[in-house]
Each structure stands twice: as structure tokens, then as C-alpha cells.
mmCIF file of C-alpha atoms in Angstrom:
data_model
loop_
_atom_site.group_PDB
_atom_site.id
_atom_site.type_symbol
_atom_site.label_atom_id
_atom_site.label_comp_id
_atom_site.label_asym_id
_atom_site.label_seq_id
_atom_site.Cartn_x
_atom_site.Cartn_y
_atom_site.Cartn_z
ATOM 1 C CA MET A 1 -18.878 -0.690 -21.255
ATOM 2 C CA GLY A 2 -17.225 2.521 -22.419
ATOM 3 C CA GLU A 3 -16.771 5.976 -21.056
ATOM 4 C CA PRO A 4 -20.190 7.565 -20.516
ATOM 5 C CA GLU A 5 -19.739 11.199 -20.326
ATOM 6 C CA LEU A 6 -17.116 13.136 -21.791
ATOM 7 C CA LEU A 7 -15.165 14.274 -17.446
ATOM 8 C CA GLU A 8 -12.320 16.244 -16.549
ATOM 9 C CA PHE A 9 -9.549 15.220 -14.747
ATOM 10 C CA ALA A 10 -9.465 18.263 -11.864
ATOM 11 C CA ARG A 11 -6.089 17.891 -11.717
ATOM 12 C CA GLU A 12 -5.084 21.840 -9.154
ATOM 13 C CA ARG A 13 -8.150 21.000 -6.728
ATOM 14 C CA HIS A 14 -7.014 17.365 -6.201
ATOM 15 C CA VAL A 15 -3.054 18.992 -5.646
ATOM 16 C CA LEU A 16 -4.725 21.120 -3.026
ATOM 17 C CA PHE A 17 -6.897 19.463 -1.659
ATOM 18 C CA LEU A 18 -4.117 16.995 -0.938
ATOM 19 C CA GLU A 19 -1.806 20.069 -0.097
ATOM 20 C CA VAL A 20 -4.058 21.122 3.421
ATOM 21 C CA MET A 21 -4.193 17.027 3.599
ATOM 22 C CA ALA A 22 0.112 17.167 4.355
ATOM 23 C CA SER A 23 0.281 19.778 6.578
ATOM 24 C CA GLU A 24 -2.972 19.068 8.680
ATOM 25 C CA LEU A 25 -5.683 16.744 9.074
ATOM 26 C CA PRO A 26 -9.503 17.032 10.001
ATOM 27 C CA GLY A 27 -10.993 16.115 12.840
ATOM 28 C CA ASN A 28 -12.819 13.100 11.688
ATOM 29 C CA TYR A 29 -9.340 11.397 11.535
ATOM 30 C CA ALA A 30 -8.417 11.604 15.081
ATOM 31 C CA PRO A 31 -9.699 8.310 15.803
ATOM 32 C CA GLN A 32 -6.887 7.222 12.834
ATOM 33 C CA GLU A 33 -4.189 8.744 15.534
ATOM 34 C CA VAL A 34 -1.932 5.644 15.358
ATOM 35 C CA ASN A 35 -2.511 4.952 11.664
ATOM 36 C CA HIS A 36 -0.339 9.335 11.936
ATOM 37 C CA LEU A 37 2.629 7.335 9.272
ATOM 38 C CA THR A 38 0.320 5.954 6.910
ATOM 39 C CA LEU A 39 -1.686 8.775 6.646
ATOM 40 C CA ALA A 40 1.207 11.301 5.826
ATOM 41 C CA TYR A 41 1.752 8.082 3.176
ATOM 42 C CA PHE A 42 -1.456 9.247 1.399
ATOM 43 C CA ALA A 43 -0.687 12.251 1.086
ATOM 44 C CA VAL A 44 3.094 13.090 0.509
ATOM 45 C CA ALA A 45 2.573 9.453 -1.842
ATOM 46 C CA GLY A 46 -0.614 11.540 -3.873
ATOM 47 C CA LEU A 47 1.742 15.361 -4.162
ATOM 48 C CA SER A 48 4.177 12.791 -5.642
ATOM 49 C CA LEU A 49 1.669 11.459 -8.492
ATOM 50 C CA LEU A 50 0.457 14.672 -9.228
ATOM 51 C CA ARG A 51 4.211 15.661 -9.102
ATOM 52 C CA GLU A 52 3.972 18.864 -6.566
ATOM 53 C CA LEU A 53 6.557 17.071 -4.000
ATOM 54 C CA ASP A 54 8.017 20.491 -3.924
ATOM 55 C CA ARG A 55 4.551 22.425 -2.090
ATOM 56 C CA VAL A 56 6.113 19.860 1.945
ATOM 57 C CA ASN A 57 9.445 20.081 3.003
ATOM 58 C CA LYS A 58 11.205 17.082 2.396
ATOM 59 C CA ASP A 59 13.725 17.548 5.265
ATOM 60 C CA GLN A 60 11.475 18.846 8.062
ATOM 61 C CA ILE A 61 9.195 15.508 6.889
ATOM 62 C CA ALA A 62 12.808 13.628 6.910
ATOM 63 C CA LYS A 63 13.208 14.852 10.040
ATOM 64 C CA TRP A 64 9.905 13.731 10.890
ATOM 65 C CA ILE A 65 9.558 10.151 9.005
ATOM 66 C CA LEU A 66 12.691 9.427 11.758
ATOM 67 C CA SER A 67 11.942 10.444 14.840
ATOM 68 C CA PHE A 68 9.686 7.986 14.492
ATOM 69 C CA GLN A 69 12.174 4.509 14.665
ATOM 70 C CA VAL A 70 12.781 2.437 17.229
ATOM 71 C CA HIS A 71 16.580 1.860 18.411
ATOM 72 C CA PRO A 72 17.753 -1.003 20.320
ATOM 73 C CA GLU A 73 20.584 0.654 23.205
ATOM 74 C CA THR A 74 22.725 -2.300 22.152
ATOM 75 C CA ASP A 75 23.523 -4.736 20.042
ATOM 76 C CA ASN A 76 22.285 -6.822 22.220
ATOM 77 C CA GLU A 77 19.021 -5.817 21.799
ATOM 78 C CA PHE A 78 18.714 -7.857 18.721
ATOM 79 C CA ASP A 79 17.301 -10.476 19.504
ATOM 80 C CA ASN A 80 14.841 -10.113 22.347
ATOM 81 C CA GLY A 81 12.144 -10.065 20.238
ATOM 82 C CA HIS A 82 11.874 -6.984 19.902
ATOM 83 C CA PHE A 83 10.960 -4.995 16.569
ATOM 84 C CA TYR A 84 13.036 -1.524 15.604
ATOM 85 C CA GLY A 85 11.032 -0.190 12.454
ATOM 86 C CA PHE A 86 9.332 2.716 12.572
ATOM 87 C CA CYS A 87 5.726 3.332 15.459
ATOM 88 C CA GLY A 88 2.904 4.301 13.356
ATOM 89 C CA SER A 89 2.536 7.307 16.000
ATOM 90 C CA ARG A 90 2.883 9.186 19.193
ATOM 91 C CA THR A 91 0.848 7.424 21.158
ATOM 92 C CA THR A 92 2.271 4.439 20.107
ATOM 93 C CA GLN A 93 5.589 6.132 20.587
ATOM 94 C CA PHE A 94 6.346 6.901 24.342
ATOM 95 C CA PRO A 95 3.911 5.210 27.396
ATOM 96 C CA SER A 96 1.059 6.934 29.080
ATOM 97 C CA THR A 97 1.291 8.828 32.281
ATOM 98 C CA SER A 98 -1.846 7.837 33.894
ATOM 99 C CA VAL A 99 -1.361 4.322 32.990
ATOM 100 C CA LYS A 100 1.200 1.434 32.705
ATOM 101 C CA ASP A 101 2.032 0.480 28.789
ATOM 102 C CA PRO A 102 2.433 -2.611 27.681
ATOM 103 C CA CYS A 103 2.443 -1.397 24.260
ATOM 104 C CA TYR A 104 4.463 1.709 23.985
ATOM 105 C CA SER A 105 7.010 1.962 21.839
ATOM 106 C CA VAL A 106 6.299 -0.114 19.136
ATOM 107 C CA SER A 107 7.213 -0.752 15.876
ATOM 108 C CA HIS A 108 4.458 -1.770 13.221
ATOM 109 C CA LEU A 109 4.982 -3.299 10.129
ATOM 110 C CA ALA A 110 2.872 -1.332 7.880
ATOM 111 C CA SER A 111 3.861 2.042 9.841
ATOM 112 C CA THR A 112 7.416 0.579 8.450
ATOM 113 C CA TYR A 113 6.339 0.712 5.039
ATOM 114 C CA SER A 114 5.687 3.481 5.158
ATOM 115 C CA ALA A 115 7.995 5.557 6.781
ATOM 116 C CA LEU A 116 10.751 4.330 4.162
ATOM 117 C CA ALA A 117 7.691 4.652 1.776
ATOM 118 C CA ILE A 118 7.673 8.601 1.959
ATOM 119 C CA LEU A 119 11.503 8.572 2.734
ATOM 120 C CA LYS A 120 12.206 7.282 -0.815
ATOM 121 C CA ILE A 121 9.210 9.209 -2.821
ATOM 122 C CA ILE A 122 11.367 12.530 -0.833
ATOM 123 C CA GLY A 123 14.812 11.642 -1.703
ATOM 124 C CA TYR A 124 16.043 10.853 1.783
ATOM 125 C CA ASP A 125 18.778 8.157 1.217
ATOM 126 C CA VAL A 126 17.298 5.128 2.657
ATOM 127 C CA ALA A 127 21.015 4.004 3.118
ATOM 128 C CA ASN A 128 20.858 6.496 5.670
ATOM 129 C CA ILE A 129 19.363 3.716 8.231
ATOM 130 C CA ASP A 130 20.197 1.908 10.626
ATOM 131 C CA SER A 131 18.376 -0.928 8.541
ATOM 132 C CA LYS A 132 20.731 -3.755 10.244
ATOM 133 C CA ALA A 133 18.376 -3.793 13.466
ATOM 134 C CA LEU A 134 15.126 -3.283 10.997
ATOM 135 C CA LEU A 135 15.895 -5.967 9.167
ATOM 136 C CA SER A 136 17.551 -8.104 12.181
ATOM 137 C CA SER A 137 14.914 -7.611 14.515
ATOM 138 C CA MET A 138 12.060 -7.891 11.271
ATOM 139 C CA LYS A 139 13.182 -11.343 10.467
ATOM 140 C CA ASN A 140 11.484 -12.278 14.482
ATOM 141 C CA LEU A 141 8.135 -11.863 12.870
ATOM 142 C CA GLN A 142 8.432 -14.440 10.061
ATOM 143 C CA GLN A 143 6.107 -17.115 11.557
ATOM 144 C CA PRO A 144 7.159 -20.744 10.522
ATOM 145 C CA ASP A 145 4.153 -20.858 7.746
ATOM 146 C CA GLY A 146 5.739 -18.351 6.492
ATOM 147 C CA SER A 147 3.049 -15.599 7.066
ATOM 148 C CA PHE A 148 4.721 -12.532 9.672
ATOM 149 C CA MET A 149 2.950 -11.148 12.677
ATOM 150 C CA PRO A 150 2.895 -7.230 12.222
ATOM 151 C CA THR A 151 4.011 -6.198 15.981
ATOM 152 C CA HIS A 152 6.132 -7.741 18.646
ATOM 153 C CA ILE A 153 3.439 -7.972 21.271
ATOM 154 C CA GLY A 154 1.574 -9.882 18.934
ATOM 155 C CA ALA A 155 -0.972 -9.117 16.527
ATOM 156 C CA GLU A 156 -3.019 -10.831 13.569
ATOM 157 C CA THR A 157 -1.309 -12.630 10.746
ATOM 158 C CA ASP A 158 -2.229 -12.727 6.972
ATOM 159 C CA LEU A 159 -1.056 -11.081 3.754
ATOM 160 C CA ARG A 160 -0.449 -7.130 4.051
ATOM 161 C CA PHE A 161 2.509 -7.471 6.540
ATOM 162 C CA VAL A 162 4.186 -10.415 4.136
ATOM 163 C CA TYR A 163 3.444 -7.567 1.272
ATOM 164 C CA CYS A 164 4.655 -5.118 4.305
ATOM 165 C CA ALA A 165 8.528 -7.313 4.628
ATOM 166 C CA ALA A 166 8.838 -8.140 1.538
ATOM 167 C CA ALA A 167 8.643 -4.397 0.241
ATOM 168 C CA ILE A 168 10.993 -2.914 3.153
ATOM 169 C CA CYS A 169 13.052 -4.991 1.925
ATOM 170 C CA SER A 170 13.111 -4.591 -1.413
ATOM 171 C CA MET A 171 14.055 -0.711 -0.764
ATOM 172 C CA LEU A 172 16.500 -1.470 1.412
ATOM 173 C CA LYS A 173 18.248 -3.156 -1.175
ATOM 174 C CA ASP A 174 19.048 -6.641 1.156
ATOM 175 C CA TRP A 175 16.163 -9.644 1.936
ATOM 176 C CA THR A 176 17.927 -10.984 5.624
ATOM 177 C CA GLY A 177 15.177 -9.949 7.136
ATOM 178 C CA MET A 178 13.355 -12.947 6.146
ATOM 179 C CA ASP A 179 12.285 -16.196 4.131
ATOM 180 C CA LYS A 180 10.926 -15.692 1.172
ATOM 181 C CA GLU A 181 10.458 -19.411 -0.213
ATOM 182 C CA LYS A 182 8.815 -19.383 3.389
ATOM 183 C CA ALA A 183 6.914 -16.319 2.645
ATOM 184 C CA LYS A 184 6.244 -17.853 -1.175
ATOM 185 C CA GLN A 185 4.239 -21.155 0.686
ATOM 186 C CA TYR A 186 2.104 -19.067 2.368
ATOM 187 C CA ILE A 187 1.523 -16.990 -0.190
ATOM 188 C CA LEU A 188 0.187 -19.492 -2.811
ATOM 189 C CA ASN A 189 -1.775 -21.571 0.187
ATOM 190 C CA CYS A 190 -3.213 -18.363 0.293
ATOM 191 C CA GLN A 191 -4.893 -18.912 -3.707
ATOM 192 C CA SER A 192 -8.562 -19.931 -3.963
ATOM 193 C CA TYR A 193 -10.214 -21.570 -4.928
ATOM 194 C CA ASP A 194 -11.624 -18.887 -7.017
ATOM 195 C CA GLY A 195 -7.737 -17.737 -8.072
ATOM 196 C CA GLY A 196 -7.893 -14.695 -5.948
ATOM 197 C CA PHE A 197 -6.474 -14.803 -2.829
ATOM 198 C CA GLY A 198 -7.874 -13.954 0.606
ATOM 199 C CA LEU A 199 -5.720 -12.768 3.572
ATOM 200 C CA VAL A 200 -5.417 -15.712 5.183
ATOM 201 C CA PRO A 201 -5.135 -19.323 3.886
ATOM 202 C CA GLY A 202 -9.262 -20.946 3.517
ATOM 203 C CA SER A 203 -10.114 -16.948 3.389
ATOM 204 C CA GLU A 204 -12.904 -15.736 0.402
ATOM 205 C CA SER A 205 -10.941 -13.500 -2.512
ATOM 206 C CA HIS A 206 -10.503 -9.568 -1.897
ATOM 207 C CA GLY A 207 -9.165 -7.207 -4.356
ATOM 208 C CA GLY A 208 -7.140 -5.991 -1.193
ATOM 209 C CA GLY A 209 -5.365 -9.244 -0.281
ATOM 210 C CA THR A 210 -4.680 -10.479 -3.906
ATOM 211 C CA PHE A 211 -2.917 -7.452 -4.426
ATOM 212 C CA CYS A 212 0.027 -8.353 -1.070
ATOM 213 C CA ALA A 213 -0.290 -11.426 -1.952
ATOM 214 C CA VAL A 214 1.019 -10.588 -6.109
ATOM 215 C CA ALA A 215 2.584 -7.596 -4.985
ATOM 216 C CA ALA A 216 4.906 -9.016 -3.217
ATOM 217 C CA LEU A 217 5.782 -12.083 -4.745
ATOM 218 C CA CYS A 218 6.568 -9.437 -7.789
ATOM 219 C CA LEU A 219 9.106 -8.409 -5.038
ATOM 220 C CA MET A 220 10.900 -11.693 -4.191
ATOM 221 C CA GLY A 221 10.979 -12.510 -7.947
ATOM 222 C CA PHE A 222 8.814 -15.604 -8.328
ATOM 223 C CA ILE A 223 6.505 -13.522 -10.862
ATOM 224 C CA GLN A 224 7.367 -12.369 -14.475
ATOM 225 C CA VAL A 225 7.424 -9.006 -16.054
ATOM 226 C CA ASP A 226 4.903 -10.184 -19.174
ATOM 227 C CA LEU A 227 2.221 -12.300 -19.099
ATOM 228 C CA ALA A 228 2.191 -15.207 -22.060
ATOM 229 C CA SER A 229 5.412 -16.312 -19.307
ATOM 230 C CA ASN A 230 3.842 -15.810 -16.026
ATOM 231 C CA LEU A 231 1.343 -18.653 -17.683
ATOM 232 C CA GLN A 232 4.350 -20.442 -18.513
ATOM 233 C CA GLU A 233 5.481 -20.577 -15.368
ATOM 234 C CA SER A 234 4.055 -24.240 -13.672
ATOM 235 C CA ALA A 235 5.159 -23.198 -10.027
ATOM 236 C CA SER A 236 3.923 -20.363 -9.588
ATOM 237 C CA ILE A 237 0.478 -19.084 -8.733
ATOM 238 C CA ASP A 238 -2.211 -20.832 -10.775
ATOM 239 C CA ILE A 239 -2.669 -16.954 -13.740
ATOM 240 C CA CYS A 240 -5.311 -18.452 -15.310
ATOM 241 C CA LEU A 241 -7.842 -18.167 -12.596
ATOM 242 C CA LEU A 242 -6.325 -15.073 -11.177
ATOM 243 C CA LEU A 243 -6.627 -13.224 -14.079
ATOM 244 C CA GLU A 244 -10.509 -14.738 -14.298
ATOM 245 C CA TRP A 245 -11.097 -13.300 -11.088
ATOM 246 C CA CYS A 246 -9.878 -10.293 -11.785
ATOM 247 C CA VAL A 247 -11.457 -9.889 -14.803
ATOM 248 C CA GLN A 248 -14.753 -10.240 -12.827
ATOM 249 C CA ARG A 249 -14.818 -7.328 -10.671
ATOM 250 C CA GLN A 250 -14.433 -4.994 -12.981
ATOM 251 C CA GLU A 251 -18.812 -3.605 -13.033
ATOM 252 C CA GLU A 252 -21.762 -1.818 -15.476
ATOM 253 C CA ASP A 253 -20.161 0.996 -14.116
ATOM 254 C CA GLY A 254 -16.485 1.082 -15.133
ATOM 255 C CA GLY A 255 -15.884 0.464 -11.457
ATOM 256 C CA PHE A 256 -14.286 -3.286 -9.834
ATOM 257 C CA GLN A 257 -15.452 -4.430 -6.578
ATOM 258 C CA GLY A 258 -13.361 -5.656 -3.854
ATOM 259 C CA ARG A 259 -15.494 -8.727 -3.296
ATOM 260 C CA ARG A 260 -17.860 -10.248 -5.060
ATOM 261 C CA ASN A 261 -20.927 -9.353 -4.778
ATOM 262 C CA LYS A 262 -20.085 -5.691 -3.755
ATOM 263 C CA LEU A 263 -19.629 -2.076 -4.995
ATOM 264 C CA SER A 264 -17.765 -0.364 -7.290
ATOM 265 C CA ASP A 265 -14.916 1.015 -4.862
ATOM 266 C CA THR A 266 -12.227 3.376 -5.526
ATOM 267 C CA CYS A 267 -9.798 1.932 -4.269
ATOM 268 C CA TYR A 268 -9.349 -1.203 -6.107
ATOM 269 C CA ALA A 269 -9.449 -0.043 -9.488
ATOM 270 C CA PHE A 270 -5.288 0.259 -8.178
ATOM 271 C CA TRP A 271 -5.460 -2.677 -5.188
ATOM 272 C CA ILE A 272 -6.916 -4.948 -9.322
ATOM 273 C CA GLY A 273 -6.576 -3.128 -11.725
ATOM 274 C CA GLY A 274 -2.550 -3.143 -9.806
ATOM 275 C CA VAL A 275 -2.889 -6.857 -10.236
ATOM 276 C CA LEU A 276 -3.454 -6.982 -13.511
ATOM 277 C CA LYS A 277 -0.461 -4.200 -14.038
ATOM 278 C CA ILE A 278 1.666 -6.584 -12.220
ATOM 279 C CA ILE A 279 0.672 -9.886 -14.283
ATOM 280 C CA GLY A 280 0.748 -8.237 -17.562
ATOM 281 C CA ALA A 281 -2.325 -8.299 -17.841
ATOM 282 C CA TYR A 282 -3.838 -4.472 -17.790
ATOM 283 C CA HIS A 283 -5.127 -4.645 -21.470
ATOM 284 C CA PHE A 284 -7.758 -6.759 -21.024
ATOM 285 C CA ILE A 285 -9.930 -4.115 -19.048
ATOM 286 C CA ASP A 286 -12.150 -1.309 -20.139
ATOM 287 C CA HIS A 287 -9.343 2.156 -20.170
ATOM 288 C CA GLY A 288 -12.553 3.957 -20.432
ATOM 289 C CA ALA A 289 -15.073 2.737 -18.510
ATOM 290 C CA LEU A 290 -12.661 2.804 -15.210
ATOM 291 C CA ARG A 291 -11.863 6.042 -16.895
ATOM 292 C CA GLY A 292 -15.160 7.535 -16.271
ATOM 293 C CA PHE A 293 -15.767 5.104 -12.944
ATOM 294 C CA LEU A 294 -11.963 7.307 -11.648
ATOM 295 C CA LEU A 295 -13.429 10.514 -12.724
ATOM 296 C CA SER A 296 -17.057 10.694 -11.549
ATOM 297 C CA CYS A 297 -15.839 9.637 -8.164
ATOM 298 C CA GLN A 298 -14.159 13.336 -7.691
ATOM 299 C CA SER A 299 -14.974 15.755 -5.073
ATOM 300 C CA PRO A 300 -16.036 19.570 -5.791
ATOM 301 C CA TYR A 301 -14.190 20.101 -2.396
ATOM 302 C CA GLY A 302 -10.761 17.468 -4.329
ATOM 303 C CA GLY A 303 -10.580 14.137 -3.921
ATOM 304 C CA PHE A 304 -11.673 11.248 -4.056
ATOM 305 C CA THR A 305 -14.290 9.568 -2.677
ATOM 306 C CA LYS A 306 -15.165 6.293 -2.277
ATOM 307 C CA LEU A 307 -18.296 4.813 -4.024
ATOM 308 C CA LEU A 308 -19.880 6.744 -6.717
ATOM 309 C CA TYR A 309 -22.830 9.544 -4.964
ATOM 310 C CA ASP A 310 -20.856 9.715 -1.886
ATOM 311 C CA GLN A 311 -20.640 13.631 -1.209
ATOM 312 C CA TYR A 312 -17.058 13.599 0.453
ATOM 313 C CA PRO A 313 -13.893 12.523 -0.462
ATOM 314 C CA ASP A 314 -11.455 10.716 2.413
ATOM 315 C CA ILE A 315 -7.253 10.859 1.717
ATOM 316 C CA HIS A 316 -7.327 7.229 1.582
ATOM 317 C CA HIS A 317 -9.125 7.210 -1.654
ATOM 318 C CA SER A 318 -7.705 9.730 -2.880
ATOM 319 C CA TYR A 319 -4.646 8.812 -3.260
ATOM 320 C CA TYR A 320 -5.996 5.536 -4.732
ATOM 321 C CA GLY A 321 -8.327 7.031 -7.049
ATOM 322 C CA LEU A 322 -4.368 8.872 -7.969
ATOM 323 C CA ALA A 323 -3.291 5.585 -8.532
ATOM 324 C CA ALA A 324 -5.587 3.714 -10.485
ATOM 325 C CA LEU A 325 -5.515 7.029 -13.211
ATOM 326 C CA SER A 326 -1.354 6.539 -13.420
ATOM 327 C CA LEU A 327 -2.123 3.275 -14.345
ATOM 328 C CA LEU A 328 -4.486 4.740 -17.331
ATOM 329 C CA GLU A 329 -1.835 6.842 -17.750
ATOM 330 C CA GLU A 330 -3.759 9.477 -17.229
ATOM 331 C CA ASP A 331 -1.979 13.678 -18.739
ATOM 332 C CA GLY A 332 -0.141 14.745 -15.495
ATOM 333 C CA LEU A 333 0.312 12.103 -13.584
ATOM 334 C CA GLU A 334 3.622 10.078 -12.472
ATOM 335 C CA PRO A 335 4.119 7.043 -13.946
ATOM 336 C CA LEU A 336 4.014 4.486 -10.603
ATOM 337 C CA CYS A 337 5.851 1.857 -9.893
ATOM 338 C CA VAL A 338 2.625 -0.662 -8.953
ATOM 339 C CA GLU A 339 4.134 -2.962 -6.961
ATOM 340 C CA LEU A 340 6.448 -0.456 -4.124
ATOM 341 C CA GLY A 341 3.057 1.819 -4.286
ATOM 342 C CA ILE A 342 5.926 4.566 -5.103
ATOM 343 C CA VAL A 343 5.976 6.816 -8.446
ATOM 344 C CA SER A 344 8.683 5.225 -10.449
ATOM 345 C CA ALA A 345 11.563 7.543 -10.850
ATOM 346 C CA VAL A 346 12.187 7.853 -7.092
ATOM 347 C CA LEU A 347 13.757 4.767 -8.314
#
């Protein structure tokens, strides 16, 4: 493939873009208010990759993040079915004043992952968090098949939340919050005939689901650090099929598609590139072509677009564009702990 042209990494524009996004999101993000902590993660994690965390007030961020945690009123409430993690936004934290709202004070696995990741990135000691309540209540979210519900009020169960649970346990250095063997079996059941992973057993292979599966297995200790060892591991996933599926996702334009017959998308440069990095096979892709694709997705306003020739950037693809360039060891970016999605230096 080869890099199509010499493009420059617009580092300063990305810094300014994320600095603005970390202080106030544009109005078109209002429908995503319930995911406020996840949006904050993209901004803070992006600035940390750019080595520019000094542009935000870390103490203020820590205080803000901690204000979203749900706490039991008494120790007897640990087993009442509620999940004592972090709410994703103020609207999920407090009841509506006009209607009876059964969903208030509902913490969510994805928001809890985002909260802990931000706290780790800014240097907060997560040992100060009430992890006993969080982990003991999180264990109640695990289903008999090993999957996880994201909230105690019920929702879809799939690989996203298995990954979140594994990442939460890893960051808290305490695995009492999940049954790893059950989770592993669920993940193995999600591997498709073509080597990738669907979000649920029997579904189409997908880049995001494949990352969640492999990263969770890595965090739980079921994936080795080099390709040769993974190929010799008979009790785990089919690495040969997985490797074939992943390398086939790199398109002629250098980018990665998330599924067959889809366009290259900036975020899959991280999701699928990250899988290859974890299993020790990142060297099989065309690095120059991928870098060329990513730099072509840079917006003149700073940040990254989802697709080539899109007009405007968004915070989601901006973070994953930077994360993918970090995997490529781009100058000016911090190395990334792929399986946790945070810079290696904070671990």
C-alpha cells in the first residue's frame, strides 16, 4: 500500500481542539448527555496522549468525577441488587422533579470504566475509592452465561460490558468483582467462524467486539504477550483465524474497516490495531499506509473525522485517531497501555 503522500501530524491543532472540548462541549453533544463521563474520558485521555494534561485542572476534575459515584447508605445495602459504581451524567444521578423516574441514581459499567480511567490518568489514587461496595455490587451484574448487564435495572448484555468489568477490576487491582472463568467462556462463545468476535454469541464479527474480547482476555491473564506463545496456547481463542480476520480489515486506503464491506473508519485503526498489538502481531500491517490514512483524517479545525473527506471532527474519533497514532509510535505522543486505553506512564 505505502504512504500516499508526506503529511504532517498537526499536534498543536489537536491540543487546542481537545482543550476546548475538555472545558465545554458544543451544543450538538447535548443528546449524549447521559454519556458525559465517557465524553470527558475522550478529552482527558486525548490530552494525556499529547502530553498536555497541564492544560486542565486535575484536582477539579477528580472532585467532579468522584461526585458521580453512587454510595450505599448502609453496609446492609450491598446485596440489594443495586450497582454502586459511577453514573454517566447528572440526569442519571438525580431524579426528575416533574415525573417519577425509576432510573435515577443508576450507575453504569461503561461510565464506571470511564471514571476510573480518568482518575488514573490525572494521577488520583484509586485506592481511596470505596472499591468494596463497587466490586461486590458489580458481581451481581454478571449473568449465568458469564456476560454482564451494564446497570442493575437491566439492559443488553454483550462483550462491551465484559470488557468494562475486566478493566474495572484491573484498575482497582481486585478481581473479586467478577468470575473470570465464566467471563472467559462467554468470550470464547462469541468468536465467530471467521476468527473475529461478535458482540454476542452467533453475531457478525465486529472490530469493537473483537477488541473487547481480546483486551478482556489479556487483562484476565488468558492472552500471552507474544505471538509465538499465543499460537501455542491450545485452550484459548483461535489466534490464527483471529489474525487472518484482523489483517484482512486493512483496506486499500490504508485504514481499517470494522466489518466486511464497510468503509475505513478512524476508530478501527485503534480497535483492530489494538487487537494485533495485544496478540503480538502488529508488525503484519502496513504501518505507512495506516499513518497516511489517519493523517488524511485530520480536520483543519483540529481533531479527527470518522471517514476520509468528512468535513468536521468529533471527540470520539479524535481520541481514537490519536490512540492509533500512538500505537504507530508517532513523535509527540505518549505510549499507550492498549488493553486499558490509558497512557502507560500512569500505571
